[in-house]
XYZ file of N, CA and C in Angstrom:
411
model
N 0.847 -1.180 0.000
C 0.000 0.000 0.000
C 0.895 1.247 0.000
N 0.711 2.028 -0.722
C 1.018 3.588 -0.679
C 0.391 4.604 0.039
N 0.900 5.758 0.659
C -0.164 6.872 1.284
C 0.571 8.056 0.762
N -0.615 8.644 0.677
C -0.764 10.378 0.960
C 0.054 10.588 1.728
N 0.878 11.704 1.675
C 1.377 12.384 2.834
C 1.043 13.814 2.707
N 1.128 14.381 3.656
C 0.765 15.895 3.667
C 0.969 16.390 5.350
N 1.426 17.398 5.325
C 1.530 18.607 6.628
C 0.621 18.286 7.852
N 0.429 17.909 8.950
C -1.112 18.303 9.496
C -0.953 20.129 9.604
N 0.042 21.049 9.613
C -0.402 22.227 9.730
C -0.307 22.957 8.303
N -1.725 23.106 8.058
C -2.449 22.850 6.687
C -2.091 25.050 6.424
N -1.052 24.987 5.462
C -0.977 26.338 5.084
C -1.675 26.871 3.673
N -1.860 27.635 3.541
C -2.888 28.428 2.234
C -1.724 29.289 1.478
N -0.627 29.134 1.537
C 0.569 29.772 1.115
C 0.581 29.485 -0.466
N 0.616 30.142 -1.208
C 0.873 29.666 -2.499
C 2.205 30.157 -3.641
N 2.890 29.822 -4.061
C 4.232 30.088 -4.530
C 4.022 30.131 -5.975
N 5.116 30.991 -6.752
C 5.242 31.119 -7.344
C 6.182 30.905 -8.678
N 7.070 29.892 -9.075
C 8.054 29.645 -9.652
C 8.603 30.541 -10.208
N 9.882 31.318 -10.091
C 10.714 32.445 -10.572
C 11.373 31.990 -11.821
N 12.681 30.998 -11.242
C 13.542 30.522 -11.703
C 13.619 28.784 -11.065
N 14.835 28.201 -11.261
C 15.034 26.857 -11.337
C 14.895 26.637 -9.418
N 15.455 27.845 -8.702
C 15.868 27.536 -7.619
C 14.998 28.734 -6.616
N 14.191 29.511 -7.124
C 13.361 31.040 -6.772
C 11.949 30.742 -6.654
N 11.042 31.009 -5.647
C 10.000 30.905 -5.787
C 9.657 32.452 -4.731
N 8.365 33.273 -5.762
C 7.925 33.954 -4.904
C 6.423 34.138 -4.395
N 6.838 34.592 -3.051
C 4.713 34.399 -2.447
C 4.344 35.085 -3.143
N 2.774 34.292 -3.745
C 1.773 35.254 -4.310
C 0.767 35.515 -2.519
N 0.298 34.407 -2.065
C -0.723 34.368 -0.909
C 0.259 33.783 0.005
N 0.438 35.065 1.335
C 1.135 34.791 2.446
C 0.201 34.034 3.272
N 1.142 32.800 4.044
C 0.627 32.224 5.211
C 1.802 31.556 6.004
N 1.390 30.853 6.979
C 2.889 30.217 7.504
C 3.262 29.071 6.738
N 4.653 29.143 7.019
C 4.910 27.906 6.104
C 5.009 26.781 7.151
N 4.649 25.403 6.008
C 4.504 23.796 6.830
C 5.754 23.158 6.544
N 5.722 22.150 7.099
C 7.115 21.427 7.266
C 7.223 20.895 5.475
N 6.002 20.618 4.915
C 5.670 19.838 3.773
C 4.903 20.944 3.010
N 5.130 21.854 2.162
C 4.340 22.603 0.875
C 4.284 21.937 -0.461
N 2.751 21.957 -0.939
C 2.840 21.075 -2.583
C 1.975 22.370 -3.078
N 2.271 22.698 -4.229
C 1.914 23.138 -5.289
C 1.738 22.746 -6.887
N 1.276 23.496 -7.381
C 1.064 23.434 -9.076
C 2.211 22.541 -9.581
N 3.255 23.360 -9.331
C 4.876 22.466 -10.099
C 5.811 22.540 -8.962
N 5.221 22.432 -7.537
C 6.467 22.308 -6.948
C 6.216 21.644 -5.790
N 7.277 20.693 -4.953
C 7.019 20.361 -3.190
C 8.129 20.595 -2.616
N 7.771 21.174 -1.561
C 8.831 21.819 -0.785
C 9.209 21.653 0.406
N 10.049 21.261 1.157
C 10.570 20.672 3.011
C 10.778 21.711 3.330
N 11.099 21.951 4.503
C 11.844 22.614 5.463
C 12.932 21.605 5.355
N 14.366 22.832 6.123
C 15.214 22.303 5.996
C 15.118 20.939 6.855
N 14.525 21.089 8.152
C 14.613 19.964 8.989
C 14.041 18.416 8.607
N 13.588 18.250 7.178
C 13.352 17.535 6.951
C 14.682 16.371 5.632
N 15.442 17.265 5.209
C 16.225 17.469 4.358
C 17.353 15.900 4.472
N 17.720 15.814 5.620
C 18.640 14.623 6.192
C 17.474 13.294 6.095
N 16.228 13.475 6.731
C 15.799 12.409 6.784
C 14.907 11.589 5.217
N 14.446 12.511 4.160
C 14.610 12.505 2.871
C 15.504 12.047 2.172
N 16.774 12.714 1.978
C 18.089 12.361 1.905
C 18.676 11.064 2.372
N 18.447 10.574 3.414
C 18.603 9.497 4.089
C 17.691 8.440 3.749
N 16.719 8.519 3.435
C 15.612 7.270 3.099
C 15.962 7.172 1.298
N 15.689 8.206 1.007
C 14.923 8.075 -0.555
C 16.029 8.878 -1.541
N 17.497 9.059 -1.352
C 18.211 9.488 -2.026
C 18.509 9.140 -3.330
N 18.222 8.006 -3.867
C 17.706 7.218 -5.546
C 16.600 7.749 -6.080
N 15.789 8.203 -4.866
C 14.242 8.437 -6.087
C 13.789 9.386 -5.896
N 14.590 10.553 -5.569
C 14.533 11.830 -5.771
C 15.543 12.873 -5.652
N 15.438 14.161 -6.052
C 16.737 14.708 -5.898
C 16.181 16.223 -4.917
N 17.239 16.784 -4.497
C 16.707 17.727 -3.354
C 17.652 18.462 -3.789
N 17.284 19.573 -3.795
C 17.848 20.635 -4.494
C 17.404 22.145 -3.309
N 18.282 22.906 -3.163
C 18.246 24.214 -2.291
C 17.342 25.786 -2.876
N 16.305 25.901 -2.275
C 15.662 26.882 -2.975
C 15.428 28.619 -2.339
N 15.272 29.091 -2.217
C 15.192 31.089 -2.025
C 13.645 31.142 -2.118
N 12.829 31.497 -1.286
C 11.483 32.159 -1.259
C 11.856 33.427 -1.088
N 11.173 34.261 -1.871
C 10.846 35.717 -1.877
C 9.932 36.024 -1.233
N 9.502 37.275 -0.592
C 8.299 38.260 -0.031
C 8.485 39.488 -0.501
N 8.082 39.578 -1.886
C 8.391 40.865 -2.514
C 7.785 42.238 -1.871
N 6.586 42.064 -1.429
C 6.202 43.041 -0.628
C 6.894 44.021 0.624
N 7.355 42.777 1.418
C 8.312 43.404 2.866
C 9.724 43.306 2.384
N 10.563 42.360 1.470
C 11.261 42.360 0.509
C 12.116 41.111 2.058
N 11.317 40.063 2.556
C 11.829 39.072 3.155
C 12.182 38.006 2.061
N 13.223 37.517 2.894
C 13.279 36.275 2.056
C 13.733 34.637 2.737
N 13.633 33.822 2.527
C 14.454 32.875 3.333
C 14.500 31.468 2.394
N 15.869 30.997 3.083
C 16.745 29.955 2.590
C 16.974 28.423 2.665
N 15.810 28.163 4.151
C 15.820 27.208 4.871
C 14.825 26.014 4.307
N 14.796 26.346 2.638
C 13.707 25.273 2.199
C 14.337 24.567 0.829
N 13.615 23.884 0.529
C 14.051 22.416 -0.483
C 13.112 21.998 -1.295
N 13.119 21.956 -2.797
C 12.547 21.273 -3.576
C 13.010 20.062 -3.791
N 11.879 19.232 -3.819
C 11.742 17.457 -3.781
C 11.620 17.432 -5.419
N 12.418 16.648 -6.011
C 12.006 16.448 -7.385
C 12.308 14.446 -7.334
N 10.934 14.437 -7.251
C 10.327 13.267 -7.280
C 10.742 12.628 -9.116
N 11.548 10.894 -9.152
C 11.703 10.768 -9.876
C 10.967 9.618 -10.477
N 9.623 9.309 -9.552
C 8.925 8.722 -10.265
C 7.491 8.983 -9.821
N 6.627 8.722 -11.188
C 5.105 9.719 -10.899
C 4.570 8.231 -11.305
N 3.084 8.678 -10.541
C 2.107 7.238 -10.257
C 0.709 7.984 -11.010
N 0.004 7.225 -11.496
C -1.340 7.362 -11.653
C -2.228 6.282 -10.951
N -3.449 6.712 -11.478
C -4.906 5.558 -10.332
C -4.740 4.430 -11.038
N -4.474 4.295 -12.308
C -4.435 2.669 -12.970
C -2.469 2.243 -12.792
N -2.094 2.583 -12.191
C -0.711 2.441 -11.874
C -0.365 2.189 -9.890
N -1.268 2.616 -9.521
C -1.464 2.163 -8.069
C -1.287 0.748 -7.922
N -2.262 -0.180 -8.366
C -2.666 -1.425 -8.257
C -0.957 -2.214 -8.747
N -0.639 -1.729 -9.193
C 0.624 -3.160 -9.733
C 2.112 -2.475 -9.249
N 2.110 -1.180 -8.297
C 3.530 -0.463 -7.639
C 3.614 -1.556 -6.821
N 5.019 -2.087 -6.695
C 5.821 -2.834 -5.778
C 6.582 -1.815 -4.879
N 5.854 -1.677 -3.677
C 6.312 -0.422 -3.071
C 8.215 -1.455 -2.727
N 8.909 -2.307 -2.618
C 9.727 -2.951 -2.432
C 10.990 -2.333 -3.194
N 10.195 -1.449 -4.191
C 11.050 -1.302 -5.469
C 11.542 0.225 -5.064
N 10.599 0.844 -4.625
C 10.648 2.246 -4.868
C 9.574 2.791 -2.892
N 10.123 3.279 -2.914
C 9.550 4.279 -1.582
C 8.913 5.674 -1.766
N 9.280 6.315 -2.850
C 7.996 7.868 -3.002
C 7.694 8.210 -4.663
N 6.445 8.567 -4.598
C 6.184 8.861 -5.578
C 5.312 10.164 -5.984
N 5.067 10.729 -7.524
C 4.257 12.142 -7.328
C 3.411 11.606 -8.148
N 1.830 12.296 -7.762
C 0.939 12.294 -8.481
C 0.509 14.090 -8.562
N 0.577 14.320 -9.843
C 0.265 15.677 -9.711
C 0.973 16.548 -8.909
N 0.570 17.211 -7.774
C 1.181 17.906 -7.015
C 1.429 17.113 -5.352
N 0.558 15.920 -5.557
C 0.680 15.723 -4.188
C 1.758 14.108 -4.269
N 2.052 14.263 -2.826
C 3.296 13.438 -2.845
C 2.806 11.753 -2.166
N 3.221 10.873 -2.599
C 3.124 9.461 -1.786
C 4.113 8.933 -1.300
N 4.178 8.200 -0.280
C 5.353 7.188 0.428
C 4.851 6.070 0.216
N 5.618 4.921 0.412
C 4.909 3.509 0.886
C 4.693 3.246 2.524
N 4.171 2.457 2.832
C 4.277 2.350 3.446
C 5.187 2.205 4.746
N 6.198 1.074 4.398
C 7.953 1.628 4.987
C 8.047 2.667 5.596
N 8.151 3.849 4.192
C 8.635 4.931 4.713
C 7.846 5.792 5.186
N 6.321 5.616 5.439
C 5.131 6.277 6.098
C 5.608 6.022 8.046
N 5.685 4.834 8.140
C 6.561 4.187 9.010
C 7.274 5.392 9.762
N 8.280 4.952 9.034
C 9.857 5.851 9.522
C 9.787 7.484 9.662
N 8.620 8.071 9.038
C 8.518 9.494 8.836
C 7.728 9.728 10.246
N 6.417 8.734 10.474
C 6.060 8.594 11.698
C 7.073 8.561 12.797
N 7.918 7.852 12.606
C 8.293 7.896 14.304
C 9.708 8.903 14.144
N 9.721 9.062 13.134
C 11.034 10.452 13.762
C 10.523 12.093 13.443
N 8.796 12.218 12.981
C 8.117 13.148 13.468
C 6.942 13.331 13.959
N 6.811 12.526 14.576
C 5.394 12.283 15.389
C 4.383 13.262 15.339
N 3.683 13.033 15.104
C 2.013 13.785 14.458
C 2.230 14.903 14.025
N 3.400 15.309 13.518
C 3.580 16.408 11.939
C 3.121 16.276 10.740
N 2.506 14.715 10.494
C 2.122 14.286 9.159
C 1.308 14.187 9.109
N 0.053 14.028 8.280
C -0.964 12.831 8.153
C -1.131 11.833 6.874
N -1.306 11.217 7.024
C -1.397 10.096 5.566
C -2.787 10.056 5.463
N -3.356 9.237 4.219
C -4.336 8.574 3.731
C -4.067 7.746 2.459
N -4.584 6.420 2.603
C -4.457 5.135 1.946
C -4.689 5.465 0.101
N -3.630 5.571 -0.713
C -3.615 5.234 -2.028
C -4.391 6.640 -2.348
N -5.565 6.452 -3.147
C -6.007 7.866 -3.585
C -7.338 7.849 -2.830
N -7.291 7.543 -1.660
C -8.524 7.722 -0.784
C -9.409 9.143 -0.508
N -8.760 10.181 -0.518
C -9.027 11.337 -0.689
C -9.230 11.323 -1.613
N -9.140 11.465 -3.055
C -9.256 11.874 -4.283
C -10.883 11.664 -4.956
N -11.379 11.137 -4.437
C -12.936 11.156 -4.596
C -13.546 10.627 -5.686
């Protein structure tokens, strides 16, 4: 089985792609440990080692710059996930999560189980999951 992953502190923040490594706020909010957007997902740094550490084959993490063009803030402490393999709903059913540990659908991100696991216990109720595309309606 695969899950959903996502933030439990659910932000309304929405970004903007600049450049390869630039993103700027269009809609300020706080930022979550976990941000997904249109074309992008994003960590905090504190998540960066344990990513890195699990899933360093099947994705690449790369260092990114948020802008606040308005107050003209900016900060450094975040990471784009470039997920190197994408799942669909008729592609669920036959993933050997054995093979592979994360995947993107669209904007939102999956683990297997394993690593739903391991994300659990080294951040305890920062996450929430849901089973395959259970949300998706």
């Amino acid at each position: 089985m695969i899950y959903n992953i996502a933030a439990k502190t659910h932000s309304s923040i929405n970004l903007f792609r600049l450049d390869e490594n630039t993103f700027s706020i269009l809609k300020y909010d706080e930022f979550a440990l976990l941000m997904t957007g249109f074309d992008y997902t994003i960590i905090n740094q504190q998540l960066v080692s344990v990513f890195d550490e699990l899933m360093s084959n099947e994705l690449e993490i790369r260092p990114i710059r948020i802008l606040r063009r308005v107050t003209n803030e900016k900060w450094d402490e975040f990471f784009e996930l470039i997920v190197k393999e994408h799942i669909d709903i008729d592609k669920i059913k036959i993933v050997d999560e054995n093979e592979r540990s994360v995947w993107q659908f669209d904007h939102h991100l999956f683990v297997s189980e394993s690593m739903k696991n391991k994300i659990e216990r080294k951040f305890e109720g920062e996450f929430e999951f849901s089973e395959g595309f259970s949300h998706f309606g």
